[in-house]
C-alpha positions as semicolon CSV with decimal commas, in nm:
position;residue;x (nm);y (nm);z (nm)
1;X;11,798;13,604;5,143
2;X;12,105;13,803;5,156
3;X;12,422;13,603;5,106
4;X;12,712;13,740;5,352
5;X;13,082;13,642;5,327
6;X;13,165;13,450;5,665
7;X;13,439;13,712;5,746
8;X;13,165;13,969;5,785
9;X;13,081;13,821;6,137
10;X;13,265;13,647;6,409
11;X;13,098;13,394;6,594
12;X;13,041;13,423;6,970
13;X;12,897;13,101;7,109
14;X;12,933;12,743;7,039
15;X;12,678;12,543;6,865
16;X;12,297;12,620;7,032
17;X;12,026;12,356;6,950
18;X;11,675;12,497;6,968
19;X;11,351;12,307;6,995
20;X;11,015;12,446;6,952
21;X;10,675;12,317;6,889
22;X;10,412;12,450;6,608
23;X;10,075;12,400;6,716
24;X;9,751;12,471;6,513
25;X;9,480;12,675;6,736
26;X;9,180;12,472;6,562
27;X;9,173;12,204;6,304
28;X;9,259;12,319;5,968
29;X;9,350;12,693;6,103
30;X;9,660;12,898;5,978
31;X;9,865;12,953;6,331
32;X;10,174;13,141;6,360
33;X;10,416;13,147;6,671
34;X;10,665;13,381;6,722
35;X;10,990;13,262;6,898
36;X;11,258;13,467;7,055
37;X;11,631;13,439;7,018
38;X;11,676;13,741;7,272
39;X;11,959;13,851;7,031
40;X;12,115;14,217;7,109
41;X;12,065;14,445;6,841
42;X;12,296;14,683;7,028
43;X;12,590;14,415;6,982
44;X;12,481;14,359;6,638
45;X;12,408;14,002;6,717
46;X;12,312;13,756;6,465
47;X;12,230;13,385;6,483
48;X;12,357;13,180;6,211
49;X;12,157;12,852;6,117
50;X;12,359;12,563;6,043
51;X;12,074;12,324;6,003
52;X;11,705;12,277;6,079
53;X;11,445;11,974;6,088
54;X;11,080;12,042;6,064
55;X;10,867;11,718;6,169
56;X;10,497;11,764;6,105
57;X;10,261;11,530;6,270
58;X;10,089;11,286;6,014
59;X;9,750;11,418;5,889
60;X;9,442;11,233;5,987
61;X;9,380;10,930;5,731
62;X;8,999;11,001;5,623
63;X;8,838;10,784;5,358
64;X;8,755;10,966;5,044
65;X;8,937;11,292;5,177
66;X;9,255;11,467;5,074
67;X;9,433;11,545;5,396
68;X;9,753;11,738;5,498
69;X;9,966;11,903;5,755
70;X;10,224;12,191;5,642
71;X;10,452;12,365;5,831
72;X;10,725;12,645;5,760
73;X;10,991;12,824;5,958
74;X;11,062;13,201;5,862
75;X;11,270;13,493;5,952
76;X;10,980;13,735;5,931
77;X;10,584;13,702;6,018
78;X;10,374;13,536;5,753
79;X;10,017;13,514;5,662
80;X;10,049;13,164;5,497
81;X;10,272;12,841;5,526
82;X;10,557;12,913;5,314
83;X;10,785;12,706;5,105
84;X;11,165;12,726;5,032
85;X;11,111;12,952;4,730
86;X;11,003;13,237;4,976
87;X;11,297;13,467;5,056
88;X;11,199;13,467;5,428
89;X;11,158;13,079;5,471
90;X;11,450;12,870;5,601
91;X;11,272;12,546;5,582
92;X;10,932;12,358;5,502
93;X;10,748;12,039;5,529
94;X;10,434;11,878;5,396
95;X;10,277;11,552;5,500
96;X;9,976;11,464;5,291
97;X;9,747;11,190;5,246
98;X;9,562;11,151;4,906
99;X;9,246;10,967;4,972
100;X;8,992;11,132;4,739
101;X;8,801;10,906;4,536
102;X;8,924;10,592;4,771
103;X;8,701;10,408;5,002
104;X;9,004;10,344;5,237
105;X;9,236;10,592;5,389
106;X;9,442;10,659;5,072
107;X;9,803;10,681;5,005
108;X;10,076;10,893;5,233
109;X;10,316;11,142;5,085
110;X;10,569;11,353;5,246
111;X;10,769;11,665;5,087
112;X;11,092;11,788;5,277
113;X;11,271;12,105;5,231
114;X;11,444;12,093;5,569
115;X;11,781;11,927;5,529
116;X;12,096;12,111;5,504
117;X;12,235;12,126;5,137
118;X;12,449;11,838;5,041
119;X;12,759;12,050;4,937
120;X;12,985;12,225;5,159
121;X;12,804;12,555;5,294
122;X;12,897;12,750;5,572
123;X;12,556;12,788;5,678
124;X;12,198;12,762;5,533
125;X;12,043;13,101;5,669
126;X;12,104;13,393;5,913
127;X;11,841;13,542;6,164
128;X;11,925;13,886;6,182
129;X;11,647;14,007;6,423
130;X;11,565;13,876;6,740
131;X;11,280;13,631;6,665
132;X;11,190;13,385;6,414
133;X;10,853;13,243;6,298
134;X;10,695;12,906;6,278
135;X;10,370;12,858;6,066
136;X;10,137;12,538;6,059
137;X;9,810;12,459;5,867
138;X;9,606;12,138;5,816
139;X;9,374;12,078;5,555
140;X;9,084;11,820;5,563
141;X;9,181;11,699;5,919
142;X;8,919;11,606;6,172
143;X;9,165;11,748;6,478
144;X;9,424;12,027;6,516
145;X;9,781;11,928;6,430
146;X;10,131;11,984;6,542
147;X;10,499;11,986;6,426
148;X;10,813;11,977;6,604
149;X;11,121;12,228;6,491
150;X;11,481;12,185;6,573
151;X;11,730;12,448;6,466
152;X;12,119;12,407;6,490
153;X;12,303;12,743;6,500
154;X;12,544;12,960;6,670
155;X;12,530;13,330;6,795
156;X;12,766;13,587;6,606
157;X;12,856;13,943;6,579
158;X;12,838;14,140;6,250
159;X;13,016;14,429;6,146
160;X;12,829;14,747;6,124
161;X;12,752;14,712;5,753
162;X;12,674;14,358;5,740
163;X;12,427;14,411;6,029
164;X;12,260;14,685;5,848
165;X;12,214;14,493;5,531
166;X;12,084;14,186;5,713
167;X;11,843;14,350;5,898
168;X;11,716;14,565;5,604
169;X;11,741;14,243;5,379
170;X;11,518;14,069;5,640
171;X;11,253;14,369;5,663
172;X;11,245;14,370;5,286
173;X;11,187;14,017;5,245
174;X;10,866;14,018;5,461
C-alpha cells in the first residue's frame, strides 16, 4: 500500500460510517461483493479509512470436522480471501473450529486483523478508486456463511500527483 503524507490531501467530509454485509452464495464457496463509494475521479476524491471492523458469522460445529469462516476487505478485486500481508487488503478476520479427531464440536478459534493500529496513526488505508470489495469463504460448513463489515473514514480531495500515485498504486496492487 502506498503511504502518502497527510498534507497531500484535504478532508472534505466529516467521519462517515459504512456498513455492508458479505454473504456466501452457497456453503463453502468463495464469494466477492463490490461496494461503490461513489467517489468523483474528476475531483480527485479519495476515501481515507480511519478504522474498520470485520465480524464473520461463527462456523458450524460439526463433530470430527474442521470448519471456518474467512472474510477480507480489499481495495481491488481478488480471487481468494486475503490477509493483511496482501497490499490491497485493509482488514481480514477468520473464525475457525478445530474438531478433526474429536467426537464433539471441537474447539473454536478466532484470528483478527481488523482493528486500527495501537499507535497513533492518521489513517489505516486509502481507497483511491470508487469501489472496495469484500470476500468471504467458509470451509467444512453445512450452510452458507455471512459477515458484517463496518468502515469509518472520510472523503478527501487529493492533489493531482498524489491522486495519480494512489490510483496507480491501487491498480498495481491487484
